Coordinates of C-alpha atoms in Angstrom, one line a residue:
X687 CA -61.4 1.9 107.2
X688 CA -58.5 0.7 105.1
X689 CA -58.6 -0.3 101.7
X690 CA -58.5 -3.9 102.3
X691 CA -61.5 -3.1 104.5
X692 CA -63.6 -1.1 102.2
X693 CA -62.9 -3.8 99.2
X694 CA -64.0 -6.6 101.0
X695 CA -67.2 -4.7 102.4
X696 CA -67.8 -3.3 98.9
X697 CA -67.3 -7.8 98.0
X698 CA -69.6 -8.7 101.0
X699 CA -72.0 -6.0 100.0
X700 CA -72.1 -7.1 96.1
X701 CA -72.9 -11.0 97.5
X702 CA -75.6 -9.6 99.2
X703 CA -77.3 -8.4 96.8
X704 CA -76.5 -11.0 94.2
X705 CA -76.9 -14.3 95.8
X706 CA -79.9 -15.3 98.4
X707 CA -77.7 -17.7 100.9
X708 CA -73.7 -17.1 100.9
X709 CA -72.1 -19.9 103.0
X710 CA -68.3 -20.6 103.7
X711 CA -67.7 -24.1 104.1
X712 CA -65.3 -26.7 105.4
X713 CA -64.8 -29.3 103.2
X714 CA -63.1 -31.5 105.5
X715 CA -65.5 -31.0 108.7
X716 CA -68.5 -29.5 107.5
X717 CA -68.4 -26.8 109.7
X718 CA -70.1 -23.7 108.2
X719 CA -70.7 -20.0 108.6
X720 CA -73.2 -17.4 106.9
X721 CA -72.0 -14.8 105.0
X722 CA -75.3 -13.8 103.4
X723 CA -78.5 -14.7 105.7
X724 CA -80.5 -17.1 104.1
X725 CA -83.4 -14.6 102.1
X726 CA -85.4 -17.3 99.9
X727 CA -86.4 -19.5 103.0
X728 CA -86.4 -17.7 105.5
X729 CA -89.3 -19.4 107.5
X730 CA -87.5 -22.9 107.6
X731 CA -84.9 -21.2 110.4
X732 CA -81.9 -22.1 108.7
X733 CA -78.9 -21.4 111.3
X734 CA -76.4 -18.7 111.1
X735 CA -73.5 -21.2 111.5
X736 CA -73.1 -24.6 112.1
X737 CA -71.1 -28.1 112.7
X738 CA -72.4 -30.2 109.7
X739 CA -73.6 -28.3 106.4
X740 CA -74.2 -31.3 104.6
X741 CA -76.7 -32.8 106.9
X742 CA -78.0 -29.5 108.3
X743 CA -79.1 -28.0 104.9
X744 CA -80.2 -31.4 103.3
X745 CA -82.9 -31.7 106.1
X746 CA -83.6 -27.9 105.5
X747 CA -83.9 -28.3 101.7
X748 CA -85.9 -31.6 101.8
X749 CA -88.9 -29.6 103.5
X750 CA -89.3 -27.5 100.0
X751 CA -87.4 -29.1 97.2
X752 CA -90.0 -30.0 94.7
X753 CA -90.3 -33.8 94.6
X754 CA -88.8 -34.9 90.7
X755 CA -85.5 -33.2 92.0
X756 CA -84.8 -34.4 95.3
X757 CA -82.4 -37.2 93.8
X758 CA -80.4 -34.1 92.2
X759 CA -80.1 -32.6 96.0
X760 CA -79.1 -35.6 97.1
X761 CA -76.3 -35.5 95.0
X762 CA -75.7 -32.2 95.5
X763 CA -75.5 -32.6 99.5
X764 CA -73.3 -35.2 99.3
X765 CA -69.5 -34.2 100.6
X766 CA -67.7 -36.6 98.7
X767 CA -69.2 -35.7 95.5
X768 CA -69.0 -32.6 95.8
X769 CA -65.2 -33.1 96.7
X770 CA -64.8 -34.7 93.8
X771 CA -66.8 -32.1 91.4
X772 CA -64.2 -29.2 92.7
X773 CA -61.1 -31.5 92.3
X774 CA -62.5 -31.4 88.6
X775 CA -63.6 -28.4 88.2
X776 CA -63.1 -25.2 90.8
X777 CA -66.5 -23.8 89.8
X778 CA -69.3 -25.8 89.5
X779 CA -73.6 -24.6 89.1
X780 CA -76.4 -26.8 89.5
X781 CA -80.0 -25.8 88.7
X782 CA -83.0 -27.5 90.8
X783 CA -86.5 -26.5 91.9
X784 CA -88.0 -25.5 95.3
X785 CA -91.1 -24.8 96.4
X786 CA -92.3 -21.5 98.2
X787 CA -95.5 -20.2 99.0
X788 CA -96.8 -23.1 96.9
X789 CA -94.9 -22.2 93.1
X790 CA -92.1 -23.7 92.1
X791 CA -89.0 -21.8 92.0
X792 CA -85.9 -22.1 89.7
X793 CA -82.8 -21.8 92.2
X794 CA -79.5 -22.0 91.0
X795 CA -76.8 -23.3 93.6
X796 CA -73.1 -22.0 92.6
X797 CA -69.6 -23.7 94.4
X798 CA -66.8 -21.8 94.4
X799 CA -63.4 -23.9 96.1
X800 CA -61.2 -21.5 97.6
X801 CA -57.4 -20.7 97.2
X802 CA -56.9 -22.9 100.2
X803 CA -58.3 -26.2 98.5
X804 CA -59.9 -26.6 102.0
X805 CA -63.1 -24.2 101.7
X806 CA -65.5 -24.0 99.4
X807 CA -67.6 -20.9 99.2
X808 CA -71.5 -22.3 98.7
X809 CA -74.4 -19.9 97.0
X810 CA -78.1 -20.2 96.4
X811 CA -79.3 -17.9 93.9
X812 CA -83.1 -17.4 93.1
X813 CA -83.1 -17.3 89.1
X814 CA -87.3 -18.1 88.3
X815 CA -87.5 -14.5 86.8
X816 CA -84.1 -15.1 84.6
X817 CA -85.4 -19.0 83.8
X818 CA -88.9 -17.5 82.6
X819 CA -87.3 -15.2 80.3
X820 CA -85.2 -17.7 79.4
X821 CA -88.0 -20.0 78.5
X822 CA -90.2 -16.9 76.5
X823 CA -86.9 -16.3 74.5
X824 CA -87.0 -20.1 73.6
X825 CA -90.2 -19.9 73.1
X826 CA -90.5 -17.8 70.9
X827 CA -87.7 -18.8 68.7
X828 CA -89.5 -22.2 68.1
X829 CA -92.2 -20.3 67.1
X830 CA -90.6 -18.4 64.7
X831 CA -88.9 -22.1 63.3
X832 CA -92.5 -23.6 63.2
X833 CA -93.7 -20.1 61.7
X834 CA -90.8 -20.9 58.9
X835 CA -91.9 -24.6 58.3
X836 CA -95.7 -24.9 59.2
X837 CA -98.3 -23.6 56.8
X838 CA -100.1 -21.1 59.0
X839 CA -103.7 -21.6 57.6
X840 CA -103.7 -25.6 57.9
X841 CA -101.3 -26.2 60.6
X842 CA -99.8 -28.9 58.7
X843 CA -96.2 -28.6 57.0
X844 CA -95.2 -26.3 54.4
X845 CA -93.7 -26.5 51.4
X846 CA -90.3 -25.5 52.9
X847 CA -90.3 -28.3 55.1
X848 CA -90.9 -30.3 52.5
X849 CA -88.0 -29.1 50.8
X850 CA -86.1 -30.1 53.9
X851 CA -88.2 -33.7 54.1
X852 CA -87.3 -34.8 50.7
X853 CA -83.9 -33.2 50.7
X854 CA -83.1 -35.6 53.6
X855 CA -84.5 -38.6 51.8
X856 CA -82.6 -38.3 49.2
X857 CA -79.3 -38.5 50.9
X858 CA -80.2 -41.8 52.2
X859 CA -81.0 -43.0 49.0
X860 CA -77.7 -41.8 48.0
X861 CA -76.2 -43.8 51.0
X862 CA -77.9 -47.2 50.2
X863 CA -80.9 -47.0 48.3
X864 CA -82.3 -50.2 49.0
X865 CA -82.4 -49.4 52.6
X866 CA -85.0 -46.9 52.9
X867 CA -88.9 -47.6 51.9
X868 CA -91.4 -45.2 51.8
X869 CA -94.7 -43.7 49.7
X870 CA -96.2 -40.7 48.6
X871 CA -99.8 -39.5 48.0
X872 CA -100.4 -36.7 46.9
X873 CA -103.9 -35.3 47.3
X874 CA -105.8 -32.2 45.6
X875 CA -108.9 -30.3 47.0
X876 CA -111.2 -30.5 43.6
X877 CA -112.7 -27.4 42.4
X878 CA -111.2 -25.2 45.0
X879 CA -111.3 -22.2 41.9
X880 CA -114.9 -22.7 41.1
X881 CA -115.6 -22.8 45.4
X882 CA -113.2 -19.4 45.6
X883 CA -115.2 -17.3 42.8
X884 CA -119.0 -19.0 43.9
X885 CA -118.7 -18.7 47.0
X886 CA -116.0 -16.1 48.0
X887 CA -112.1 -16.4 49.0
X888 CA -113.1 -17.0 52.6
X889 CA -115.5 -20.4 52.0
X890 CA -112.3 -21.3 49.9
X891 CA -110.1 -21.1 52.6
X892 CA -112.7 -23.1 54.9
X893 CA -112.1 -25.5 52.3
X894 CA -108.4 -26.1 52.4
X895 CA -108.5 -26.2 56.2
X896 CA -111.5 -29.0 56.1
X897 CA -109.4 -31.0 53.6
X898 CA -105.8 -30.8 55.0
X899 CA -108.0 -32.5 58.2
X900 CA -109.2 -35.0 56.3
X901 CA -106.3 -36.2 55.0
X902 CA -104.4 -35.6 58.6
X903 CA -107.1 -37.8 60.0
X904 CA -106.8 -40.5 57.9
X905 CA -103.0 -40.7 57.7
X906 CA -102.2 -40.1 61.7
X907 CA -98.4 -41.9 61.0
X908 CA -97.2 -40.0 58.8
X909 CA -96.2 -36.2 58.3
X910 CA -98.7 -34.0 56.0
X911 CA -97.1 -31.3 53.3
X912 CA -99.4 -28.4 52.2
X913 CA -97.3 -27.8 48.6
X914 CA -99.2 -25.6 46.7
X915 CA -103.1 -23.8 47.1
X916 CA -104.8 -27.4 46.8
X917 CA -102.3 -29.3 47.2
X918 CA -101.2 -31.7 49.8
X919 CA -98.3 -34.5 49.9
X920 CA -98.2 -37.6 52.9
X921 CA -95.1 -39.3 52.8
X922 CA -96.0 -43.0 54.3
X923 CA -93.9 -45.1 56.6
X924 CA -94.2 -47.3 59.5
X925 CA -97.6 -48.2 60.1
X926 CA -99.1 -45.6 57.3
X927 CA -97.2 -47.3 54.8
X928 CA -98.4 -51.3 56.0
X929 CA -102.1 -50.0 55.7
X930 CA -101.4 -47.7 52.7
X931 CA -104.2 -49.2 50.2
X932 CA -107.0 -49.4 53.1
X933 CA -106.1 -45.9 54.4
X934 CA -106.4 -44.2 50.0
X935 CA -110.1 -46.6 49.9
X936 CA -110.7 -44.9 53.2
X937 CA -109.9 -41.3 52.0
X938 CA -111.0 -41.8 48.4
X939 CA -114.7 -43.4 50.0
X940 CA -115.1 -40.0 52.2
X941 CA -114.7 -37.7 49.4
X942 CA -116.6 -39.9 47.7
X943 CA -119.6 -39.4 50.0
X944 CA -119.0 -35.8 50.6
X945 CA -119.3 -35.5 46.5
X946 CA -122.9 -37.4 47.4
X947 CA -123.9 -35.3 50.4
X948 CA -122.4 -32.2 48.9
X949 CA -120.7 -32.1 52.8
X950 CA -117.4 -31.6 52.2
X951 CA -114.6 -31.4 50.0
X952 CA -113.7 -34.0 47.5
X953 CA -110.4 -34.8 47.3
X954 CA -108.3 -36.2 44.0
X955 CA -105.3 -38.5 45.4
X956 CA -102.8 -40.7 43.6
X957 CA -100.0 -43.3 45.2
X958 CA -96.9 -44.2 44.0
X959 CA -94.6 -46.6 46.1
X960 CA -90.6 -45.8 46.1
X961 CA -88.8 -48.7 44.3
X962 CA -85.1 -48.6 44.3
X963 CA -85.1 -50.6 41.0
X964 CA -86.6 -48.0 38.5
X965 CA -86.6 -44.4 40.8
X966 CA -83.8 -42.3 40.7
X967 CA -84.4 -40.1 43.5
X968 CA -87.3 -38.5 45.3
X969 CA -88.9 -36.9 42.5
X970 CA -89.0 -39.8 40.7
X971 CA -91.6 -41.0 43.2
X972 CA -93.2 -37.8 43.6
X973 CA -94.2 -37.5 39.4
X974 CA -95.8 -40.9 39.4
X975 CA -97.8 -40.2 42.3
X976 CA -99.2 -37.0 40.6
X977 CA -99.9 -39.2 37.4
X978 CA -102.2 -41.1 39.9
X979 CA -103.8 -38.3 41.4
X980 CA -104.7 -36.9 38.3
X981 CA -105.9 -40.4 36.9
X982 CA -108.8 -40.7 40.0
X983 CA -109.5 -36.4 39.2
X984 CA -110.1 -38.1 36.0
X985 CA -112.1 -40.7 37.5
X986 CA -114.1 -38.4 39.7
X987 CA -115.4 -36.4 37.0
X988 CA -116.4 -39.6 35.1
X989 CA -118.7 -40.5 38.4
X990 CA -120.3 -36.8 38.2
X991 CA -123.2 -38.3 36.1
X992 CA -122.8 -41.8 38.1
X993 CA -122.6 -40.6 41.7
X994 CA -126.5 -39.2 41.7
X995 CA -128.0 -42.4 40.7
X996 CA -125.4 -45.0 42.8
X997 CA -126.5 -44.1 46.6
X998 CA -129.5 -42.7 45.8
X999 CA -131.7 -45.4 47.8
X1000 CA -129.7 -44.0 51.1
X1001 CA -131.0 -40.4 50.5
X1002 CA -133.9 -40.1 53.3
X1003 CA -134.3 -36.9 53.3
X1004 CA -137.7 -35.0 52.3
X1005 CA -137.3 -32.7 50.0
X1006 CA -137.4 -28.8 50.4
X1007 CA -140.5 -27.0 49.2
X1008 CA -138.0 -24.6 47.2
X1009 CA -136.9 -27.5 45.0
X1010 CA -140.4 -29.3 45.2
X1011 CA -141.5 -25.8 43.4
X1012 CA -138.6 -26.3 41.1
X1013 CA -139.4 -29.5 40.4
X1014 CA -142.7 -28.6 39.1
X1015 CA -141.4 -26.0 37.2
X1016 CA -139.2 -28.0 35.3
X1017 CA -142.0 -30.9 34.7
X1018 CA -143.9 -28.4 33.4
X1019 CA -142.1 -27.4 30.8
X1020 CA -140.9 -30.7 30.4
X1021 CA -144.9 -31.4 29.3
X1022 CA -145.5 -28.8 26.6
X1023 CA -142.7 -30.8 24.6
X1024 CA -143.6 -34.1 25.5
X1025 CA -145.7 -34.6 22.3
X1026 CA -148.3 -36.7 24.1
X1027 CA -145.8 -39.0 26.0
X1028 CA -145.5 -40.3 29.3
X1029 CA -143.3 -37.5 31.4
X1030 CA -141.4 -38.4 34.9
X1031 CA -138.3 -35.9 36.4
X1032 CA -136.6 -37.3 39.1
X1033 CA -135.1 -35.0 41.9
X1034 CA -131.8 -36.5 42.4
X1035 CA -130.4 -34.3 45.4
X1036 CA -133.1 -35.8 47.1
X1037 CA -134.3 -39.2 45.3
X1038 CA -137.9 -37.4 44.2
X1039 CA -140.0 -37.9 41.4
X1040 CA -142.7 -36.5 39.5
X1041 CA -144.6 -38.7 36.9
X1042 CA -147.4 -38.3 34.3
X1043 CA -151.0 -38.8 36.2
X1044 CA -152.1 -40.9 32.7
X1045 CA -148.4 -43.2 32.8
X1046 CA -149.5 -43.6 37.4
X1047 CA -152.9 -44.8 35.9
X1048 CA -151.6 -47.1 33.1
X1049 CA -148.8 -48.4 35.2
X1050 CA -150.0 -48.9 38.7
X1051 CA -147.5 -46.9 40.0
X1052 CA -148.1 -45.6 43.5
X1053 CA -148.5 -41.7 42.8
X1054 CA -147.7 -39.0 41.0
X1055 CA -145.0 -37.8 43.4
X1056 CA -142.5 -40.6 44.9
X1057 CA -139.4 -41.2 46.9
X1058 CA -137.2 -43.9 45.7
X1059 CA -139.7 -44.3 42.0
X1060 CA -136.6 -45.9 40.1
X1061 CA -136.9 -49.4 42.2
X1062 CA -140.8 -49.4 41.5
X1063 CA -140.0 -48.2 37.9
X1064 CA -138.1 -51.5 37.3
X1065 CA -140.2 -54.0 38.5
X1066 CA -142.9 -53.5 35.9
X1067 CA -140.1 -54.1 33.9
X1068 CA -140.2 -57.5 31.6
X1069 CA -138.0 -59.9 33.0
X1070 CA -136.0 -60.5 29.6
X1071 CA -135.5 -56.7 29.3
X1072 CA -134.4 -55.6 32.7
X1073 CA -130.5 -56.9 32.0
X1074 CA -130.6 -54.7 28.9
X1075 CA -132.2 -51.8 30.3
X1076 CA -129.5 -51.9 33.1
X1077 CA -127.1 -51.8 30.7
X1078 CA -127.9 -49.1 28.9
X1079 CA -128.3 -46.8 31.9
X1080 CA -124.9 -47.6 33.2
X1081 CA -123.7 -47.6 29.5
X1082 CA -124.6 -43.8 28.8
X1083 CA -123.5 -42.7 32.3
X1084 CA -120.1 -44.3 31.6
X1085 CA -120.0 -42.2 28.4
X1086 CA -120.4 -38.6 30.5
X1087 CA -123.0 -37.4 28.4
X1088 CA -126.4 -35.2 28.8
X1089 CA -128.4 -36.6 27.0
X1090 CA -129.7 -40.8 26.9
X1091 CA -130.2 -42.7 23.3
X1092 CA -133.8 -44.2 22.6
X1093 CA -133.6 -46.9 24.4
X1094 CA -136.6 -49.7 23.9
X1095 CA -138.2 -52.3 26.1
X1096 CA -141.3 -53.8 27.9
X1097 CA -143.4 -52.6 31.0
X1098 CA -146.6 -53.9 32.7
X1099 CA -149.5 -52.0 32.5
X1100 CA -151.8 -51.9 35.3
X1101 CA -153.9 -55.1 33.6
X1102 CA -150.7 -57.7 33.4
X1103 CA -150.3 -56.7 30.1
X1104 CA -147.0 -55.8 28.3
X1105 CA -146.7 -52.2 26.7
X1106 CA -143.6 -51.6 24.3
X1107 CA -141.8 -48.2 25.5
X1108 CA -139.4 -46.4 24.1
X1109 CA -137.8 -43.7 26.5
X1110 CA -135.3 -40.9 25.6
X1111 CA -134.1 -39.5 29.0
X1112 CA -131.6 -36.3 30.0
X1113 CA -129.1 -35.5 33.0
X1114 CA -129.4 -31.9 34.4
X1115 CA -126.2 -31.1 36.4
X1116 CA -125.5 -27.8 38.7
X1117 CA -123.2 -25.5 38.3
X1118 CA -120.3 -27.9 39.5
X1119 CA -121.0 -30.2 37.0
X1120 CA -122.6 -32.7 39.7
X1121 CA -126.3 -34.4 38.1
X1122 CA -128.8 -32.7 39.6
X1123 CA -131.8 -33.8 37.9
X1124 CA -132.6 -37.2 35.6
X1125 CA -135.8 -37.3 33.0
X1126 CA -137.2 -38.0 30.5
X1127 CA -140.2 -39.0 27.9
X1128 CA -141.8 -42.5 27.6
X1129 CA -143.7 -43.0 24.2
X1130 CA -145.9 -45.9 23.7
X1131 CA -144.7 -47.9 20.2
X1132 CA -147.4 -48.6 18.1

């Protein structure tokens, strides 16, 4: 064997093992000859040689090209294109997928025109293994770019991204301010120090997640920043920002109930609108919408004494025996300092009350123990008094205080009769500062 010889057997060999299908075509005729046997379909009986490759191997390659790429075979099997593609370019690849045993596979088909502008050298190449790495490599570098952006215990953006966000706001502000409109809430899980040292780091962290979907839930439009431990920022557009003021009553009314319930976090948030008039730049809009937020935390611990008495006629749930027990405990010693007045505790978790047997018998009240015993309370109220009494409930409640001033007014007694009362009431609250029990001591006025 002569040197020419062994190189081209060492070429012939190398194809062999490189490609799956080597063929040598005639650009002008068609006419075709195998240098590699066809290895990735074998079953279909594709001929050693033939008169007409373009026709031959598009019926071949129909029977198991998967069925979004039979347009791109179609061009691929087409002689004039692919006359044209080499006159371009002498090397061409195109990437489709086939179908064996069932799977898709990746297949790469490489052209190759020859010195003699006549003959193009045609290769099929069976790639799925390279594609697949391919495709874990990509993978996982997206995963290490969401790793870098995404908070990994909420899901949600982090505080880099953010970064990013508002760093590409602001250059179109800089471009034309008046072109851009957008809104910000920020939002902060209350009490998320008092739920950490409670009820442990890992309730905490329940928290934060239960809270970020809250506030992903109610804002679907619009991206969602985790900024800090308790923190979270929404920045509103589109849709979001049409329905901003129903979508804050809708998150502000859930953590409103949760605070009621005790079922979920409660959540602080604050809006501030972008206006190209008085903000500067993105921070501008940013500080004012933390103002806000903290104006409602404000406002939420305002309601702590509030919340326990405004939805109290949808509590329906019985009570516990473990704070029935309380209950009497506390009416107990509630009695030894009564003096002789009339003594009712009211269980405000669950809308129960305890009253003095001598104040059910003067009174007509139902029983000692009720559900709901405010309602019946005020309808032996005089008429002329029950605006006043009102009033003065709401009065103290605004205030945020413990305990109630003497306050003085009229009841019916169980024989029509009016008895002058004079009642000086309290507010127990838990450990979170939410009221937990409301009482107090009636006294008769001579």
């Amino acid at each position: 064997m002569d040197q020419n010889q062994e190189g081209f057997s060492q070429v012939a060999i190398t194809l062999i093992n490189h490609y799956n299908c080597v063929h040598y075509v005639d650009l002008e005729t068609g006419k075709y000859t195998s240098l590699v046997p066809m290895k990735l379909f074998e079953t279909l009986g594709v001929p050693f040689q033939g008169e007409d490759f373009f026709s031959d191997f598009r019926k071949i390659l129909t029977k198991c090209i998967h069925p979004n790429d039979i347009e791109l075979l179609e061009h691929l099997l087409d002689k004039n294109l692919m006359k044209k593609r080499l006159l371009e370019k002498d090397t061409n690849f195109l990437t489709f997928r086939a179908i064996k045993e069932g799977k898709a596979v990746h297949v790469k088909h490489s052209e190759f025109l020859c010195p003699d502008k006549i003959h193009v050298i045609c290769c099929l190449e069976n790639i799925e293994e390279e594609f697949q790495q391919a495709m874990a490599q990509k993978n996982h570098l997206e995963s290490e770019k969401r790793l870098a952006r995404f908070d990994e215990m909420t899901g949600v953006r982090n505080k880099n991204a953010f970064k990013e966000y508002s760093n590409s706001i602001n250059e179109k502000l800089l471009k034309n301010p008046k072109s851009y409109q957008f809104a910000l809430i920020l939002c902060d899980l209350n009490d998320l120090k008092l739920i950490n040292d409670t009820h442990g780091h890992s309730f905490g962290d329940e928290a934060i997640q239960t809270a970020s979907r809250m506030v992903c839930d109610t804002f679907t439009h619009s991206p969602v920043f985790r900024i800090g431990g308790d923190e979270f920022v929404v920045v509103l557009r589109g849709h979001d920002f049409e329905h901003r003021e129903h979508l804050l009553e809708v998150l502000k009314d859930e953590s409103y109930n949760n605070k009621i319930s005790r079922s979920g976090p409660v959540i602080a948030c604050g809006i501030a609108v972008y206006d190209p008039d008085t903000d500067k730049d993105f921070s501008s809009v940013l500080d004012r919408a933390d103002k806000s937020m903290y104006a409602n935390k404000k406002e939420i611990k305002a309601l702590n004494l509030t919340q326990g008495f405004r939805n109290m006629e949808k509590i329906d749930r019985p009570i516990t025996p473990e704070r029935r027990t309380l209950l009497n405990s506390l009416f107990g010693a509630l009695c030894t300092i009564s003096g002789g007045g009339y003594v009712y505790l009211n269980d405000m978790r669950f809308d129960y009350s305890r009253w003095s047997l001598s104040l059910v018998d003067d009174f007509a009240m139902p029983s000692e123990y009720m559900y709901h015993a405010d309602k019946l309370w005020k309808e032996k109220l005089h008429p002329d008094d029950l605006k006043a009494y009102l009033e003065a409930i709401k009065a103290v409640l605004c205030d945020n205080v413990d305990m109630i001033k003497p306050l003085t007014y009229r009841a019916k007694k169980a024989d029509g009769t009016y008895a002058v009362l004079t009642t000086r009431g309290f507010i127990l609250s838990d450990n979170n500062g939410n009221p937990d029990y409301f009482g107090g001591i009636i006294l008769p006025v001579q």
